[in-house]
PDB file of C-alpha atoms and ligand atoms in Angstrom:
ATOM      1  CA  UNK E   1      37.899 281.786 -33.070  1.00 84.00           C
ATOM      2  CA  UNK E   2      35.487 283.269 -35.737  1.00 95.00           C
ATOM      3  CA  UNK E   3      37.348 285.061 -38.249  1.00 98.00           C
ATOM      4  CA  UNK E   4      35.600 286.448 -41.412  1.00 98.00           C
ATOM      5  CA  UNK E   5      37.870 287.936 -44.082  1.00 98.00           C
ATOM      6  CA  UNK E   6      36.560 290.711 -46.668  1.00 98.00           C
ATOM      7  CA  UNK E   7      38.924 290.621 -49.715  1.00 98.00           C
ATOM      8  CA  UNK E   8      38.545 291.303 -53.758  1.00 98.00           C
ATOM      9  CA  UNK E   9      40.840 289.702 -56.189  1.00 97.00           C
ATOM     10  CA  UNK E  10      43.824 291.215 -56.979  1.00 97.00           C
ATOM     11  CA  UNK E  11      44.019 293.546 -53.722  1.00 98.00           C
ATOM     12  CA  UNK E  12      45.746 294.176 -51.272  1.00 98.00           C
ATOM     13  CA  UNK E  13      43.434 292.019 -49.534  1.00 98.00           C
ATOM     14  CA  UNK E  14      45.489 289.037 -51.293  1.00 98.00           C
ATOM     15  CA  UNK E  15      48.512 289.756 -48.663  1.00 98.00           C
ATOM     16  CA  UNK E  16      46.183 288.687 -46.196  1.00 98.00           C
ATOM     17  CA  UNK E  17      44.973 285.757 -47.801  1.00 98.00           C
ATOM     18  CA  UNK E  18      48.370 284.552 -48.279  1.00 98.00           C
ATOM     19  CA  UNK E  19      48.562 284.962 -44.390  1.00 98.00           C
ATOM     20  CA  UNK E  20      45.587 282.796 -43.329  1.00 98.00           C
ATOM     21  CA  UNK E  21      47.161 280.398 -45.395  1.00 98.00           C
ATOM     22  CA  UNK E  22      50.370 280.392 -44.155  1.00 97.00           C
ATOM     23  CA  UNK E  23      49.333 280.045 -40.300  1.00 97.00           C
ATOM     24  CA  UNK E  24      46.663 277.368 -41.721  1.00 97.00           C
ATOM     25  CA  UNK E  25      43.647 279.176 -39.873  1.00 97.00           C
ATOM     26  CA  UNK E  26      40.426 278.308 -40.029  1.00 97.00           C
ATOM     27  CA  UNK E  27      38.596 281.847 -42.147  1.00 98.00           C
ATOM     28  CA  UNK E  28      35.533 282.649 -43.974  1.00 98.00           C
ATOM     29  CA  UNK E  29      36.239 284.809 -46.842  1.00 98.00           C
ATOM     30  CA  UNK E  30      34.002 287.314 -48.261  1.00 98.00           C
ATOM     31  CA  UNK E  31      34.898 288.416 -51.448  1.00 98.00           C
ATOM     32  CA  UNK E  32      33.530 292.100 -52.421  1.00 98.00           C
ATOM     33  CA  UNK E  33      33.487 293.315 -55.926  1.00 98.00           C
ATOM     34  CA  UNK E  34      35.516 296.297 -56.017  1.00 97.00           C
ATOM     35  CA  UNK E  35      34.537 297.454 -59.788  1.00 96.00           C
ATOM     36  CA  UNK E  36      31.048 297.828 -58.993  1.00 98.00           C
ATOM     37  CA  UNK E  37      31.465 299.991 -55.935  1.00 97.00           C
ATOM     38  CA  UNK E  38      30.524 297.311 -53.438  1.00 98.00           C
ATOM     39  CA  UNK E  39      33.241 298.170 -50.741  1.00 98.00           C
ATOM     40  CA  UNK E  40      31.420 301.532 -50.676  1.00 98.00           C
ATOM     41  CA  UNK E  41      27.249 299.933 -50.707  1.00 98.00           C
ATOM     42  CA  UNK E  42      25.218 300.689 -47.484  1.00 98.00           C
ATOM     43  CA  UNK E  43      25.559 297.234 -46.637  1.00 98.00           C
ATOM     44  CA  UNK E  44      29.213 297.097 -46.877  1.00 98.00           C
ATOM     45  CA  UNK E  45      29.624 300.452 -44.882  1.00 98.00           C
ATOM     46  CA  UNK E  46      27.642 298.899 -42.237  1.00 98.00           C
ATOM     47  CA  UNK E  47      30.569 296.100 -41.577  1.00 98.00           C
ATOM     48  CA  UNK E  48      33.461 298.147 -42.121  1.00 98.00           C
ATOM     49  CA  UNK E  49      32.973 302.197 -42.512  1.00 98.00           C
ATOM     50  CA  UNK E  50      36.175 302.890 -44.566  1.00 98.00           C
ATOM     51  CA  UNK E  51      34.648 301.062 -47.112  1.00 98.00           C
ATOM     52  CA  UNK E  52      38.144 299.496 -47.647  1.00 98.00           C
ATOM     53  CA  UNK E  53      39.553 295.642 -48.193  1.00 98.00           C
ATOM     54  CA  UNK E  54      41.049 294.461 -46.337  1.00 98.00           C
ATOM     55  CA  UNK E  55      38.600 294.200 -43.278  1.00 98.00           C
ATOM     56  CA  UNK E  56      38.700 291.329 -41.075  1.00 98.00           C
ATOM     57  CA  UNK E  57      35.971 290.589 -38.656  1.00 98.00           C
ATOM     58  CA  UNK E  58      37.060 288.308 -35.150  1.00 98.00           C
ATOM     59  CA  UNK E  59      34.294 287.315 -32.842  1.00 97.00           C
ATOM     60  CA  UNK E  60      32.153 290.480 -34.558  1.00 96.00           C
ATOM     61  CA  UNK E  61      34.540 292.431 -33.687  1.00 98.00           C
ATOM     62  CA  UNK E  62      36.028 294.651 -36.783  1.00 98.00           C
ATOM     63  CA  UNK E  63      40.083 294.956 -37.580  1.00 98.00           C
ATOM     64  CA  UNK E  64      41.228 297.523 -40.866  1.00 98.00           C
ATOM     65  CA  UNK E  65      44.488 298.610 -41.944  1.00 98.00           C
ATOM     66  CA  UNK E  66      46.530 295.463 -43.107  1.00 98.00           C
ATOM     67  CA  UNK E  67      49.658 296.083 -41.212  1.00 98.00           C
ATOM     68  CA  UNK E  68      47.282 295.963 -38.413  1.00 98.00           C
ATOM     69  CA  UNK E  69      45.742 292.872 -39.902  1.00 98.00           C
ATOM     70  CA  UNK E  70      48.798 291.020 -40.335  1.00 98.00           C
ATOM     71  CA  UNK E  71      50.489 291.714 -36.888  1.00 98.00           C
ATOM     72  CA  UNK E  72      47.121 290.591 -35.305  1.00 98.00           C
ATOM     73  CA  UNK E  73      47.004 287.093 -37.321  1.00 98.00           C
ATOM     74  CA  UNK E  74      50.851 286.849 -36.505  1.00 97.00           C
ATOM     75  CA  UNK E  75      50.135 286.914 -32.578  1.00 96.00           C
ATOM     76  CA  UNK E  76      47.613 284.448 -33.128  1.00 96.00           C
ATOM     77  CA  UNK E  77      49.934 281.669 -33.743  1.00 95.00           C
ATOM     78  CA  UNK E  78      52.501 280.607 -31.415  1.00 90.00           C
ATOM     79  CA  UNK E  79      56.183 280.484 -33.060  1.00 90.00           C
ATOM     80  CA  UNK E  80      55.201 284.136 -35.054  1.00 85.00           C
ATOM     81  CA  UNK E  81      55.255 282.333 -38.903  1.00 94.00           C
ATOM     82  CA  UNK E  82      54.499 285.870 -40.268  1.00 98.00           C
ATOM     83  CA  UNK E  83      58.099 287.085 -39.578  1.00 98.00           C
ATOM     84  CA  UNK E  84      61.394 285.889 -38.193  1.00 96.00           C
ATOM     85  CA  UNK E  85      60.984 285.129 -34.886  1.00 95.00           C
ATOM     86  CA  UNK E  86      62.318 288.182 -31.834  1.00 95.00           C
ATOM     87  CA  UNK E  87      61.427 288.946 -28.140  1.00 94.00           C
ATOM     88  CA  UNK E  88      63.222 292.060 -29.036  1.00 97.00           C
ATOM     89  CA  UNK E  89      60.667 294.760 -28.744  1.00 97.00           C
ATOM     90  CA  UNK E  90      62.631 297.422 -31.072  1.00 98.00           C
ATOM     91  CA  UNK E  91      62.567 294.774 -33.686  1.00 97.00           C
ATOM     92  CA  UNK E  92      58.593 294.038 -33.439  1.00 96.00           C
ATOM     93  CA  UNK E  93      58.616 297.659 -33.736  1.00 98.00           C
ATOM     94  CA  UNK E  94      60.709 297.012 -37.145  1.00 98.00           C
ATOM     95  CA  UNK E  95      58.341 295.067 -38.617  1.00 98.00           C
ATOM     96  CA  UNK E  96      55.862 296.769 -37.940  1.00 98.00           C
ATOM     97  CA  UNK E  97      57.856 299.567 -39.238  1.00 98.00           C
ATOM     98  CA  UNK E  98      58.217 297.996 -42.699  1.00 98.00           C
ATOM     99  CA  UNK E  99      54.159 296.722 -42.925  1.00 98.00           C
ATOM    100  CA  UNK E 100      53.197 300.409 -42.837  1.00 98.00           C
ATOM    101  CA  UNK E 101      55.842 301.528 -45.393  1.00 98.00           C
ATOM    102  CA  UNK E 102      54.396 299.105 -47.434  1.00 98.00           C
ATOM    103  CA  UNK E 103      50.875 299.954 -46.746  1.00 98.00           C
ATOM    104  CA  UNK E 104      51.031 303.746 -46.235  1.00 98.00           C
ATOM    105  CA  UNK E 105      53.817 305.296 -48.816  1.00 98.00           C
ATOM    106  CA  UNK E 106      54.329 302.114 -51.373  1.00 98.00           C
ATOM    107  CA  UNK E 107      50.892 301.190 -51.991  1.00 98.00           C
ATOM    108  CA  UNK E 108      49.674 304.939 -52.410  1.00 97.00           C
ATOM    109  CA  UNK E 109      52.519 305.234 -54.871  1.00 97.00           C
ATOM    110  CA  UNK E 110      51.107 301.988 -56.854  1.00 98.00           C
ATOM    111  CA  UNK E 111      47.622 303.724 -56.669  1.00 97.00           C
ATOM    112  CA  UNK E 112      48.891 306.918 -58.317  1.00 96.00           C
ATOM    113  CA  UNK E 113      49.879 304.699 -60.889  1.00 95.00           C
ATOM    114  CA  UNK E 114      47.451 302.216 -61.677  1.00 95.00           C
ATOM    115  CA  UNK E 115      44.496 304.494 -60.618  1.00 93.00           C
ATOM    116  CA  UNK E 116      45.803 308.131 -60.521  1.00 94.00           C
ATOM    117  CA  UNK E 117      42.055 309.570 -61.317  1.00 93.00           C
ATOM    118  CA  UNK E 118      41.910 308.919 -57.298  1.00 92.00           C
ATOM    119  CA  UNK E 119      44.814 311.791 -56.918  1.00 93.00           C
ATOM    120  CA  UNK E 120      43.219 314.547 -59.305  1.00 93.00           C
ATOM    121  CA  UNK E 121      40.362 316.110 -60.104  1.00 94.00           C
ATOM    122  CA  UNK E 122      41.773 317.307 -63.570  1.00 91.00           C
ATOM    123  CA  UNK E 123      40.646 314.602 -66.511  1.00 90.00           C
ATOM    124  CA  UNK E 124      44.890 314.293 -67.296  1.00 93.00           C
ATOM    125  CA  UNK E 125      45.941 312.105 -65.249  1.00 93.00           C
ATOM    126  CA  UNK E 126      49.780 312.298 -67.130  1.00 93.00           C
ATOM    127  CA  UNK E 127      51.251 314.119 -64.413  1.00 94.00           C
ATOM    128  CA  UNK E 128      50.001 311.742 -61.562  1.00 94.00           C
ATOM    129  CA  UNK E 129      51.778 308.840 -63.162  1.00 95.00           C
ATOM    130  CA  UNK E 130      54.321 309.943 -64.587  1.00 95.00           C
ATOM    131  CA  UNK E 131      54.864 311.141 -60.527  1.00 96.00           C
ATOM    132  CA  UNK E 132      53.787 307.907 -59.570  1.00 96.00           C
ATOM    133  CA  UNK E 133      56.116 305.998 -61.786  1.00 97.00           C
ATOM    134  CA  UNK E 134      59.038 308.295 -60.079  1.00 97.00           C
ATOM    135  CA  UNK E 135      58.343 307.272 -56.554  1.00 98.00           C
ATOM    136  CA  UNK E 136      57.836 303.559 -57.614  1.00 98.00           C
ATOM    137  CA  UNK E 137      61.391 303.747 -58.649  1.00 98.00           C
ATOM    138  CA  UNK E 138      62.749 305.233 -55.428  1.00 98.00           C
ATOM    139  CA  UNK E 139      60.881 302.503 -53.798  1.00 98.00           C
ATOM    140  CA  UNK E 140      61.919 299.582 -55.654  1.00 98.00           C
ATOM    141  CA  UNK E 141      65.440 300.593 -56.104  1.00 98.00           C
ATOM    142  CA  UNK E 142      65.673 300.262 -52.098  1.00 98.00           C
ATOM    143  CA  UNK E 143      64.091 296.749 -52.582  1.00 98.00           C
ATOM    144  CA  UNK E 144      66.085 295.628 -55.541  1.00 98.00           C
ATOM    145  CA  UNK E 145      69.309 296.892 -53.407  1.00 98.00           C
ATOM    146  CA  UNK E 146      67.933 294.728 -50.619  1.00 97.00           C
ATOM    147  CA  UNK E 147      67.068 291.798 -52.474  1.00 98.00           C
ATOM    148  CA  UNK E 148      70.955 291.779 -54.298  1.00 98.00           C
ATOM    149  CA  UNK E 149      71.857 291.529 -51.076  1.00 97.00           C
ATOM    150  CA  UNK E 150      69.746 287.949 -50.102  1.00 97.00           C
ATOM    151  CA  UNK E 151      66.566 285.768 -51.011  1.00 98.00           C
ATOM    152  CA  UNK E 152      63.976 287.501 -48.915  1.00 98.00           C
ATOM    153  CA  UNK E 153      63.484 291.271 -47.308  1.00 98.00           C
ATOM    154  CA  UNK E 154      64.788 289.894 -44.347  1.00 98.00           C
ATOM    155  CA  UNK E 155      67.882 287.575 -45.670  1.00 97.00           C
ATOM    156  CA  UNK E 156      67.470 283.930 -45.720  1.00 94.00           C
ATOM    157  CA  UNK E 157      63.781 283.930 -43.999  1.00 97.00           C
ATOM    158  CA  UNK E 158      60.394 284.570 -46.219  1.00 98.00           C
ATOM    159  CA  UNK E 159      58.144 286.162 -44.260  1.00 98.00           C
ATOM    160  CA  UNK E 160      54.905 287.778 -45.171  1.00 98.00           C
ATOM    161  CA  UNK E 161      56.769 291.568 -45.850  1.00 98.00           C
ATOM    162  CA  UNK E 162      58.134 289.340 -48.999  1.00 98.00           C
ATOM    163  CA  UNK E 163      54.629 289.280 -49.861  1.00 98.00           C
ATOM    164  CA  UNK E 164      53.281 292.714 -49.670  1.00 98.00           C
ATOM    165  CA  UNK E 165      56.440 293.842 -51.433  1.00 98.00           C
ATOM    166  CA  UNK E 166      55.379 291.654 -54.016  1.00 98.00           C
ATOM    167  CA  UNK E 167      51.874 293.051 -53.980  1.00 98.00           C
ATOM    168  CA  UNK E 168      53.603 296.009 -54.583  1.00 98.00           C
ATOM    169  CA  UNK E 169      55.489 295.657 -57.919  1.00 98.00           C
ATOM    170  CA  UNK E 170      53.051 293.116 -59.063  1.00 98.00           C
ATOM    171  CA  UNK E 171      50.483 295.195 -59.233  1.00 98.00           C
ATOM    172  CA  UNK E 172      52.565 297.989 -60.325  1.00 97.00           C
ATOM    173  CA  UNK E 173      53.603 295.663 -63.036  1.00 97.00           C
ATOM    174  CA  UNK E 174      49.423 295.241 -63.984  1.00 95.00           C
ATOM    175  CA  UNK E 175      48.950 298.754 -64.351  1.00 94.00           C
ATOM    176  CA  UNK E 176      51.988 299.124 -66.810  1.00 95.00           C
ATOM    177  CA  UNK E 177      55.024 299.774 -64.725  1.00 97.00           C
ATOM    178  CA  UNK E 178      58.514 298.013 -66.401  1.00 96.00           C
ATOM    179  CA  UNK E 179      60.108 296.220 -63.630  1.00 97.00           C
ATOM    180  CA  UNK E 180      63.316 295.705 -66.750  1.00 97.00           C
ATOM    181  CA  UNK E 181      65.436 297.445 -64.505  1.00 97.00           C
ATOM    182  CA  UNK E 182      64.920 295.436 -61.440  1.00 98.00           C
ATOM    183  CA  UNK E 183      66.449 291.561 -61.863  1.00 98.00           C
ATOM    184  CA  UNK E 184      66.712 290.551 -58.041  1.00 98.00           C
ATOM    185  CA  UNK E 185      62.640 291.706 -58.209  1.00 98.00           C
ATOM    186  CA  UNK E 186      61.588 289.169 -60.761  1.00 98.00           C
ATOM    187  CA  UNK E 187      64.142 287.286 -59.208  1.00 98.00           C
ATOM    188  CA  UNK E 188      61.673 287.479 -56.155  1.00 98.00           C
ATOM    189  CA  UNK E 189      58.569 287.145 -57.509  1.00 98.00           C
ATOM    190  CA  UNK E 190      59.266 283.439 -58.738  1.00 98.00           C
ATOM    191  CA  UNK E 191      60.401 282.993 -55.100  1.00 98.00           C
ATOM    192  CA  UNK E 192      57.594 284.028 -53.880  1.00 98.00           C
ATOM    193  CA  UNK E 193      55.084 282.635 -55.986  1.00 98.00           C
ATOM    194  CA  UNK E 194      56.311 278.824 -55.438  1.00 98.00           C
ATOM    195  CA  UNK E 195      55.402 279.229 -52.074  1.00 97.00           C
ATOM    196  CA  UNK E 196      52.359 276.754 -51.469  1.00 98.00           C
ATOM    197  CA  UNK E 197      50.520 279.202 -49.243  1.00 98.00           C
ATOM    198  CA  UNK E 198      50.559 281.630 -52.644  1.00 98.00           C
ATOM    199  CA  UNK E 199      48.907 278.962 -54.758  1.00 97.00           C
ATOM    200  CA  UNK E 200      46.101 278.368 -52.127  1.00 97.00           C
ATOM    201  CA  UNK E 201      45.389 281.941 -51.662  1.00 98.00           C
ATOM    202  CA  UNK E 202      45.181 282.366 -55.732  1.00 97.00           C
ATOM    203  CA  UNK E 203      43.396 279.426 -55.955  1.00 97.00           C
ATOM    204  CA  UNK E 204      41.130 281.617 -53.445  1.00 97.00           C
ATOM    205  CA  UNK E 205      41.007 284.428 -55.118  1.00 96.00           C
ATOM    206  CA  UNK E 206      40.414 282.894 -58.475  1.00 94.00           C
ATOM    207  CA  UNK E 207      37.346 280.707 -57.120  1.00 91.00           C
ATOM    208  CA  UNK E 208      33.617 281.959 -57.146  1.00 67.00           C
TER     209      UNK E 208
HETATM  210  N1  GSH Y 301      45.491 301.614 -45.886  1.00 92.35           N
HETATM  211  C1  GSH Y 301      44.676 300.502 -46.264  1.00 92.35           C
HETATM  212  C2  GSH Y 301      44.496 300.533 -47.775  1.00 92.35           C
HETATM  213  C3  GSH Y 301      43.451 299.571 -48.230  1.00 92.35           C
HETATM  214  C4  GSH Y 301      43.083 299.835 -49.680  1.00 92.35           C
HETATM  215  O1  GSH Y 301      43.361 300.904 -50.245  1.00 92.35           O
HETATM  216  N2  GSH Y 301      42.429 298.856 -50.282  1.00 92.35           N
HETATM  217  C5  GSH Y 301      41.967 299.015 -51.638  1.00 92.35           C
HETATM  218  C6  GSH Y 301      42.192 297.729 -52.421  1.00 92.35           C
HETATM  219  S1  GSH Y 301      43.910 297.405 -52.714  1.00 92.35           S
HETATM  220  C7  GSH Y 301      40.497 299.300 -51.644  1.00 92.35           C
HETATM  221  O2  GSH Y 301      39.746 298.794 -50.833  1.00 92.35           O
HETATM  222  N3  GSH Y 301      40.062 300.135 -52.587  1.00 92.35           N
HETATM  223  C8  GSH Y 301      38.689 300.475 -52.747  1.00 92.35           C
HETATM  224  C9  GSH Y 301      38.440 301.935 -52.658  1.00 92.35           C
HETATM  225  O3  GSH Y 301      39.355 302.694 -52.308  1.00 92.35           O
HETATM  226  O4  GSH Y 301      37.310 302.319 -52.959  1.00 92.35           O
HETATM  227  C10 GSH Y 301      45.321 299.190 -45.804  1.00 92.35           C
HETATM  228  O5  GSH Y 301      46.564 299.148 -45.735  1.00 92.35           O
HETATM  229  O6  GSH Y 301      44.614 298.221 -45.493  1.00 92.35           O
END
């Protein structure tokens, strides 16, 4: 199967990376440069209207929304190595659950942080972080509960929510958010970056 992934270093996109790497499938990635508006070019629009990363392409056929993304890739592997294996259907519906916290309340939260011009159309931008910064910490004091509690978001099992989680803070962490008060979180991090399907996908996203 075709797949074609469009990504840009340091995005979101790099969840998915870390996915294709963890299933080991085959994937052509297409990096777009984000700081010079490329995700929003003619060209670019043509492929995937939202003018978003991630986008993945199967068989010409276009897939947004990482949750989305991620479940798809998941089902395309036998033996679901995304996330702890269920038949149960109200605990697919967890997971999926979780993805679009991630995707849909933590990641606009990192956003209003790291870019909060996005969120205003005053030029200060103090009030949009400094309202950023307070749902960050509502967030990540759920995690940091969570993670006192065991290795990974879902105990003793990594699975690729670990990762967008810590795409979350991570990125929070870029844009100047203290993550001092949150041990079991850089606690995490190290646990997730010694994974080998991290270092490939960095190694991806630092080549070109
Ligand atoms: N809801 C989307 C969010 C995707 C998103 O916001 N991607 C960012 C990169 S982290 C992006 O493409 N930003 C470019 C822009 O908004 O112009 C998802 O979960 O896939």
């Amino acid at each position: 199967m075709a797949l074609t992934l469009f990504y840009a270093p340091g995005a979101c996109s790099g969840v998915t990376i870390n996915a294709i790497q963890e299933l080991g499938l085959e994937c052509d990635f297409k990096r777009i440069n984000l700081a010079s508006g490329e995700q929003k070019s003619p060209e670019y629009l043509q492929i995937n209207p939202f003018g978003k990363v991630p986008a993945l392409v199967i068989e010409g056929k276009l897939l947004t929304e990482n949750p989305a993304i991620l479940l798809y890739l998941n089902s395309l592997v036998p033996g679901s190595k995304l996330l702890p294996e269920t038949e149960d259907e109200y605990q697919k519906c967890v997971y999926a659950s979780d993805l679009m916290w991630f995707s849909s309340t933590v990641h606009p939260s990192v956003r209003h942080v790291c870019m909060p011009a996005y969120y205003t159309v005053s030029k200060d931008v103090c009030d949009v972080v400094a309202s950023g910064r307070n749902m960050l910490t509502s967030h990540f004091e759920k995690a940091e509960k969570r993670l006192k509690a065991s290795n990974w978001w879902y105990g003793e099992q990594w699975s690729i929510v670990d990762v967008y989680l810590h795409w979350c803070y991570t990125r929070a962490l870029r844009g100047g958010f203290s993550l001092d008060d949150f041990p079991a979180l850089l606690a995490h991090q190290k646990r997730v970056e010694s994974k080998p399907s991290f270092q490939r996908r960095l190694a991806i996203e630092q080549s070109q």
